Tab-separated table of C-alpha atoms and ligand atoms in Angstrom:
chain	number	residue	atom	x	y	z
G	190	MET	CA	-4.153	-10.034	-49.200
G	191	ARG	CA	-2.436	-10.726	-45.864
G	192	LYS	CA	1.305	-10.138	-46.126
G	193	LYS	CA	3.513	-11.975	-43.665
G	194	ILE	CA	6.003	-9.716	-41.858
G	195	THR	CA	9.590	-10.751	-42.533
G	196	ILE	CA	13.029	-9.735	-41.290
G	197	PRO	CA	13.599	-7.443	-44.334
G	198	ASP	CA	10.241	-5.751	-43.560
G	199	VAL	CA	11.378	-5.105	-39.987
G	200	LEU	CA	14.760	-3.803	-41.163
G	201	GLN	CA	13.234	-1.224	-43.469
G	202	MET	CA	10.956	0.194	-40.721
G	203	LYS	CA	13.749	2.147	-38.981
G	204	PRO	CA	14.926	4.049	-42.085
G	205	ALA	CA	11.273	4.595	-43.041
G	206	GLY	CA	10.618	6.146	-39.610
G	207	ARG	CA	7.948	3.547	-38.788
G	208	ARG	CA	7.947	2.495	-35.147
G	209	ILE	CA	8.030	-1.251	-34.570
G	210	THR	CA	5.326	-2.749	-32.341
G	211	VAL	CA	6.099	-5.863	-30.295
G	212	LEU	CA	4.077	-7.803	-27.703
G	213	THR	CA	4.679	-11.122	-26.014
G	214	SER	CA	2.409	-14.112	-26.546
G	215	TYR	CA	2.609	-17.671	-25.281
G	216	ASP	CA	-0.428	-19.483	-26.619
G	217	PHE	CA	-2.875	-19.948	-29.499
G	218	PRO	CA	-5.907	-17.813	-28.481
G	219	PHE	CA	-3.876	-14.799	-27.360
G	220	THR	CA	-1.794	-14.951	-30.549
G	221	ARG	CA	-4.960	-14.839	-32.683
G	222	LEU	CA	-6.168	-11.760	-30.789
G	223	ILE	CA	-2.794	-9.994	-30.694
G	224	ASP	CA	-2.134	-10.639	-34.379
G	225	GLY	CA	-5.601	-9.351	-35.205
G	226	GLY	CA	-4.605	-6.068	-33.540
G	227	GLY	CA	-1.947	-5.527	-36.213
G	228	ILE	CA	1.225	-6.101	-34.191
G	229	ASP	CA	4.526	-6.334	-36.141
G	230	ILE	CA	6.419	-8.839	-33.972
G	231	ILE	CA	5.230	-11.478	-31.517
G	232	LEU	CA	7.885	-12.343	-28.944
G	233	VAL	CA	7.414	-15.723	-27.312
G	234	GLY	CA	9.185	-14.451	-24.221
G	235	ASP	CA	10.680	-16.487	-21.410
G	236	SER	CA	8.546	-14.139	-19.290
G	237	ALA	CA	6.142	-17.071	-19.767
G	238	GLY	CA	7.965	-18.564	-16.777
G	239	VAL	CA	6.683	-15.706	-14.602
G	240	VAL	CA	3.300	-14.606	-16.001
G	241	PHE	CA	2.177	-18.019	-17.289
G	242	ALA	CA	3.924	-20.606	-15.084
G	243	GLY	CA	4.102	-18.606	-11.837
G	244	HIS	CA	7.866	-18.688	-11.178
G	245	ASP	CA	9.510	-15.709	-9.443
G	246	THR	CA	12.163	-15.353	-12.170
G	247	THR	CA	12.703	-16.526	-15.753
G	248	LEU	CA	15.657	-18.714	-14.716
G	249	PRO	CA	13.808	-22.064	-14.369
G	250	VAL	CA	12.332	-21.908	-17.907
G	251	THR	CA	13.491	-24.825	-20.086
G	252	MET	CA	13.973	-25.366	-23.820
G	253	ASP	CA	11.081	-27.841	-23.864
G	254	GLU	CA	8.756	-25.340	-22.190
G	255	MET	CA	9.743	-22.622	-24.665
G	256	LEU	CA	9.256	-24.984	-27.601
G	257	TYR	CA	5.767	-25.814	-26.317
G	258	HIS	CA	4.868	-22.104	-26.263
G	259	VAL	CA	6.481	-21.344	-29.640
G	260	LYS	CA	4.569	-24.191	-31.308
G	261	ALA	CA	1.269	-23.008	-29.798
G	262	VAL	CA	1.921	-19.470	-31.094
G	263	ARG	CA	2.871	-20.757	-34.575
G	264	ARG	CA	-0.354	-22.785	-34.789
G	265	ALA	CA	-2.241	-19.488	-34.764
G	266	ASP	CA	-0.512	-18.710	-38.092
G	267	PRO	CA	0.244	-15.070	-37.229
G	268	ARG	CA	1.033	-12.439	-39.805
G	269	ALA	CA	3.508	-10.973	-37.302
G	270	LEU	CA	7.128	-12.105	-37.232
G	271	VAL	CA	7.545	-14.761	-34.521
G	272	VAL	CA	10.641	-14.399	-32.315
G	273	ALA	CA	11.482	-17.169	-29.820
G	274	ASP	CA	13.231	-16.194	-26.603
G	275	MET	CA	16.202	-18.400	-25.700
G	276	PRO	CA	15.885	-19.549	-22.064
G	277	PHE	CA	18.652	-19.354	-19.477
G	278	MET	CA	21.504	-21.836	-20.189
G	279	SER	CA	20.324	-22.642	-23.725
G	280	CYS	CA	23.055	-20.437	-25.281
G	281	GLN	CA	25.453	-19.659	-22.430
G	282	THR	CA	27.404	-22.942	-22.577
G	283	GLY	CA	29.013	-22.390	-25.966
G	284	ILE	CA	28.559	-21.934	-29.683
G	285	GLU	CA	27.592	-25.528	-30.432
G	286	ASP	CA	24.818	-25.669	-27.822
G	287	ALA	CA	23.591	-22.227	-28.877
G	288	CYS	CA	23.402	-23.129	-32.576
G	289	ARG	CA	21.649	-26.417	-31.797
G	290	ASN	CA	19.113	-24.852	-29.419
G	291	CYS	CA	18.402	-21.830	-31.629
G	292	GLY	CA	18.046	-24.235	-34.544
G	293	ARG	CA	15.412	-26.205	-32.609
G	294	MET	CA	13.334	-23.049	-32.156
G	295	ILE	CA	13.296	-22.548	-35.921
G	296	LYS	CA	13.108	-26.184	-37.074
G	297	GLU	CA	10.792	-27.689	-34.433
G	298	GLY	CA	9.054	-24.597	-33.090
G	299	GLY	CA	8.547	-22.749	-36.355
G	300	ALA	CA	9.957	-19.441	-35.050
G	301	GLU	CA	11.397	-17.006	-37.593
G	302	ALA	CA	14.036	-15.500	-35.300
G	303	VAL	CA	15.420	-15.925	-31.792
G	304	LYS	CA	16.182	-13.514	-28.962
G	305	ILE	CA	19.350	-13.906	-26.895
G	306	GLU	CA	20.055	-11.968	-23.686
G	307	GLY	CA	23.523	-10.470	-23.256
G	308	GLY	CA	25.855	-7.906	-24.805
G	309	SER	CA	29.622	-8.045	-25.425
G	310	ASN	CA	29.788	-11.292	-23.402
G	311	MET	CA	27.414	-13.012	-25.858
G	312	ALA	CA	28.699	-11.408	-29.085
G	313	HIS	CA	30.545	-14.576	-30.160
G	314	ILE	CA	27.309	-16.579	-29.753
G	315	ILE	CA	25.225	-14.011	-31.655
G	316	ARG	CA	27.826	-14.027	-34.459
G	317	ALA	CA	27.780	-17.846	-34.714
G	318	VAL	CA	23.974	-18.141	-34.668
G	319	SER	CA	23.520	-15.288	-37.190
G	320	SER	CA	26.134	-16.878	-39.452
G	321	ILE	CA	23.972	-19.990	-39.885
G	322	ASP	CA	21.077	-17.786	-41.028
G	323	ILE	CA	19.127	-17.689	-37.810
G	324	PRO	CA	18.190	-14.036	-37.269
G	325	VAL	CA	19.031	-12.873	-33.743
G	326	MET	CA	17.353	-10.137	-31.727
G	327	ALA	CA	19.776	-9.164	-28.964
G	328	HIS	CA	18.697	-7.976	-25.487
G	329	ILE	CA	20.846	-5.691	-23.330
G	330	GLY	CA	20.523	-3.431	-20.274
G	331	LEU	CA	18.314	-4.937	-17.585
G	332	THR	CA	18.512	-8.570	-18.711
G	333	PRO	CA	16.206	-10.598	-16.425
G	334	GLN	CA	18.366	-13.736	-16.729
G	335	SER	CA	21.164	-11.726	-15.001
G	336	VAL	CA	18.983	-11.032	-11.947
G	337	HIS	CA	21.541	-12.422	-9.490
G	338	ARG	CA	24.463	-10.411	-10.920
G	339	MET	CA	22.342	-7.244	-10.882
G	340	GLY	CA	21.051	-7.938	-7.340
G	341	GLY	CA	17.435	-7.525	-8.473
G	342	TYR	CA	15.564	-5.922	-11.363
G	343	LYS	CA	17.326	-2.555	-11.282
G	344	VAL	CA	17.724	0.127	-13.941
G	345	GLN	CA	21.067	-0.380	-15.701
G	346	GLY	CA	23.357	2.096	-17.456
G	347	ARG	CA	23.214	5.008	-15.014
G	348	LYS	CA	26.373	7.148	-14.669
G	349	GLU	CA	29.615	5.231	-15.329
G	350	GLN	CA	27.653	2.084	-16.358
G	351	ALA	CA	26.394	3.918	-19.467
G	352	GLU	CA	29.589	3.264	-21.426
G	353	ARG	CA	29.264	-0.492	-20.906
G	354	ILE	CA	25.694	-0.469	-22.284
G	355	ARG	CA	26.854	1.571	-25.302
G	356	GLU	CA	29.639	-0.974	-25.904
G	357	ASP	CA	27.142	-3.844	-25.592
G	358	ALA	CA	24.869	-2.203	-28.185
G	359	LEU	CA	27.699	-1.837	-30.698
G	360	ALA	CA	28.999	-5.357	-29.955
G	361	VAL	CA	25.652	-7.041	-30.708
G	362	GLN	CA	25.161	-4.954	-33.861
G	363	ASN	CA	28.665	-5.846	-35.071
G	364	ALA	CA	27.998	-9.512	-34.267
G	365	GLY	CA	25.066	-9.503	-36.711
G	366	ALA	CA	21.946	-8.997	-34.563
G	367	PHE	CA	19.049	-7.682	-36.680
G	368	ALA	CA	17.556	-5.734	-33.734
G	369	VAL	CA	18.253	-5.141	-30.066
G	370	VAL	CA	15.947	-4.919	-27.058
G	371	LEU	CA	16.986	-2.123	-24.674
G	372	GLU	CA	15.461	-2.897	-21.291
G	373	GLY	CA	15.469	-0.779	-18.141
G	374	ILE	CA	17.976	1.912	-19.102
G	375	PRO	CA	17.723	5.733	-18.872
G	376	ALA	CA	15.694	7.289	-21.706
G	377	LYS	CA	18.555	9.606	-22.727
G	378	LEU	CA	21.005	6.720	-23.088
G	379	ALA	CA	18.438	4.732	-25.108
G	380	ALA	CA	17.917	7.743	-27.383
G	381	GLU	CA	21.666	8.079	-27.982
G	382	ILE	CA	22.079	4.364	-28.708
G	383	SER	CA	19.056	4.388	-31.051
G	384	ALA	CA	20.566	7.288	-32.989
G	385	GLU	CA	23.970	5.602	-33.210
G	386	LEU	CA	22.895	2.101	-34.259
G	387	THR	CA	21.767	1.192	-37.759
G	388	ILE	CA	19.730	-1.779	-36.471
G	389	PRO	CA	16.398	-1.027	-34.763
G	390	THR	CA	16.211	-0.690	-30.978
G	391	ILE	CA	13.139	-2.086	-29.241
G	392	GLY	CA	12.567	-0.413	-25.882
G	393	ILE	CA	11.009	-1.663	-22.662
G	394	GLY	CA	11.458	0.785	-19.834
G	395	ALA	CA	13.864	2.697	-22.086
G	396	GLY	CA	11.834	5.803	-22.917
G	397	PRO	CA	10.142	7.058	-26.073
G	398	ALA	CA	13.074	7.419	-28.481
G	399	CYS	CA	13.605	3.739	-29.333
G	400	ASP	CA	12.707	2.523	-32.824
G	401	GLY	CA	10.055	0.226	-31.370
G	402	GLN	CA	8.464	-0.860	-28.107
G	403	VAL	CA	7.788	-4.215	-26.444
G	404	LEU	CA	5.608	-5.057	-23.449
G	405	VAL	CA	4.387	-8.246	-21.816
G	406	ILE	CA	0.776	-8.957	-22.862
G	407	HIS	CA	-0.352	-9.884	-19.327
G	408	ASP	CA	0.898	-6.480	-18.106
G	409	ILE	CA	-1.004	-4.382	-20.641
G	410	LEU	CA	-4.213	-6.359	-20.073
G	411	GLY	CA	-4.109	-6.111	-16.272
G	412	LEU	CA	-3.643	-9.855	-15.799
G	413	CYS	CA	-0.500	-9.681	-13.697
G	414	GLU	CA	-1.445	-8.989	-10.105
G	415	LYS	CA	2.009	-9.552	-8.573
G	416	TYR	CA	3.624	-6.273	-9.635
G	417	SER	CA	3.331	-3.561	-12.246
G	418	PRO	CA	6.611	-1.833	-13.155
G	419	LYS	CA	6.679	1.941	-13.813
G	420	PHE	CA	7.223	1.408	-17.559
G	421	VAL	CA	4.022	-0.603	-18.028
G	422	LYS	CA	0.871	1.033	-19.334
G	423	ARG	CA	-2.249	-0.946	-18.486
G	424	TYR	CA	-4.574	-0.589	-21.501
G	425	THR	CA	-7.401	-2.532	-19.879
G	426	ASP	CA	-8.127	-4.302	-16.611
G	427	LEU	CA	-9.238	-7.844	-17.407
G	428	ALA	CA	-8.661	-9.410	-13.975
G	429	PRO	CA	-11.915	-8.138	-12.368
G	430	LEU	CA	-13.884	-9.014	-15.544
G	431	ILE	CA	-12.614	-12.611	-15.432
G	432	SER	CA	-13.155	-12.955	-11.674
G	433	GLY	CA	-16.658	-11.481	-12.061
G	434	ALA	CA	-17.576	-13.943	-14.826
G	435	VAL	CA	-16.278	-16.893	-12.783
G	436	LYS	CA	-18.163	-15.729	-9.684
G	437	GLN	CA	-21.386	-15.393	-11.698
G	438	TYR	CA	-20.930	-18.927	-13.130
G	439	VAL	CA	-20.308	-20.359	-9.644
G	440	ASP	CA	-23.397	-18.560	-8.267
G	441	GLU	CA	-25.620	-19.690	-11.167
G	442	VAL	CA	-24.567	-23.351	-10.986
G	443	ARG	CA	-25.133	-23.355	-7.241
G	444	SER	CA	-28.514	-21.621	-7.520
G	445	GLY	CA	-29.672	-23.784	-10.454
G	446	ASP	CA	-29.925	-20.788	-12.841
G	447	PHE	CA	-27.427	-22.544	-15.161
G	448	PRO	CA	-27.824	-24.647	-17.205
G	449	THR	CA	-31.345	-23.971	-18.485
G	450	GLU	CA	-33.308	-25.580	-21.319
G	451	GLU	CA	-31.524	-23.207	-23.674
G	452	HIS	CA	-28.224	-25.008	-22.942
G	453	SER	CA	-29.690	-28.540	-22.993
G	454	PHE	CA	-30.286	-31.177	-25.688
G	455	SER	CA	-33.770	-32.599	-26.282
P	648	KIV	O1	10.698	-12.495	-21.901
P	648	KIV	C1	10.221	-11.432	-22.303
P	648	KIV	O2	9.004	-11.243	-22.366
P	648	KIV	C2	11.145	-10.378	-22.706
P	648	KIV	C3	10.596	-9.034	-23.040
P	648	KIV	C4	9.952	-8.397	-21.890
P	648	KIV	C5	11.585	-8.167	-23.699
P	648	KIV	O3	12.311	-10.614	-22.741
């Protein structure tokens, strides 16, 4: 029988030495396919703003847009744990807004956990949201919502910055996060943090020693033509297959080869 993956299941994977698999999803059909592949966690990422909606950054993504995606993912009834990403300004304005907005992801969207970007600066928010029984996945290092502070999407935690990332990791664990995404930091630093924390680390551009890995689904399927960061592995190249199918359809409609009797009613 199909067993739904829960927070306690995720928590016991680190001590059991089982690496945690995470992919993003934003809609019903992809969620069915991704869940069928046996993934542990589906992250409804605010990367939807870039790979789905075509923005240059994740900053314009709204609560309503995220709720739309979370509901579509939930309708696929995945076995994987569903984590909803909190968009920019949904949690930054204070504890009350954060609790209300995270609550909407659970109550209206049907998510089972939320993800909040930020380290020591967001620890008070993570503590408040966790304390009302909403499990929080933290996200530190290269946090895309901090693109303007960072001056671009640059690796974080090199040299003297490393201590700040270490402090962020401990701060989010102490605040009650059940897991933490480590994005865009040196592999050695990620390995040290993963060894020090009791909660699982989920890496993206953080080397092989994290307790789990996350990637954006459009990146691994070759559907994102804009850019492909160094940390992405493209497992297939769907873009030419889709373009080829569309071109064939266009040609066949124009030439009269489609539809035929086979596709017609008598
Ligand atoms: O929005 C997102 O997809 C993310 C992951 C890449 C970690 O935050």
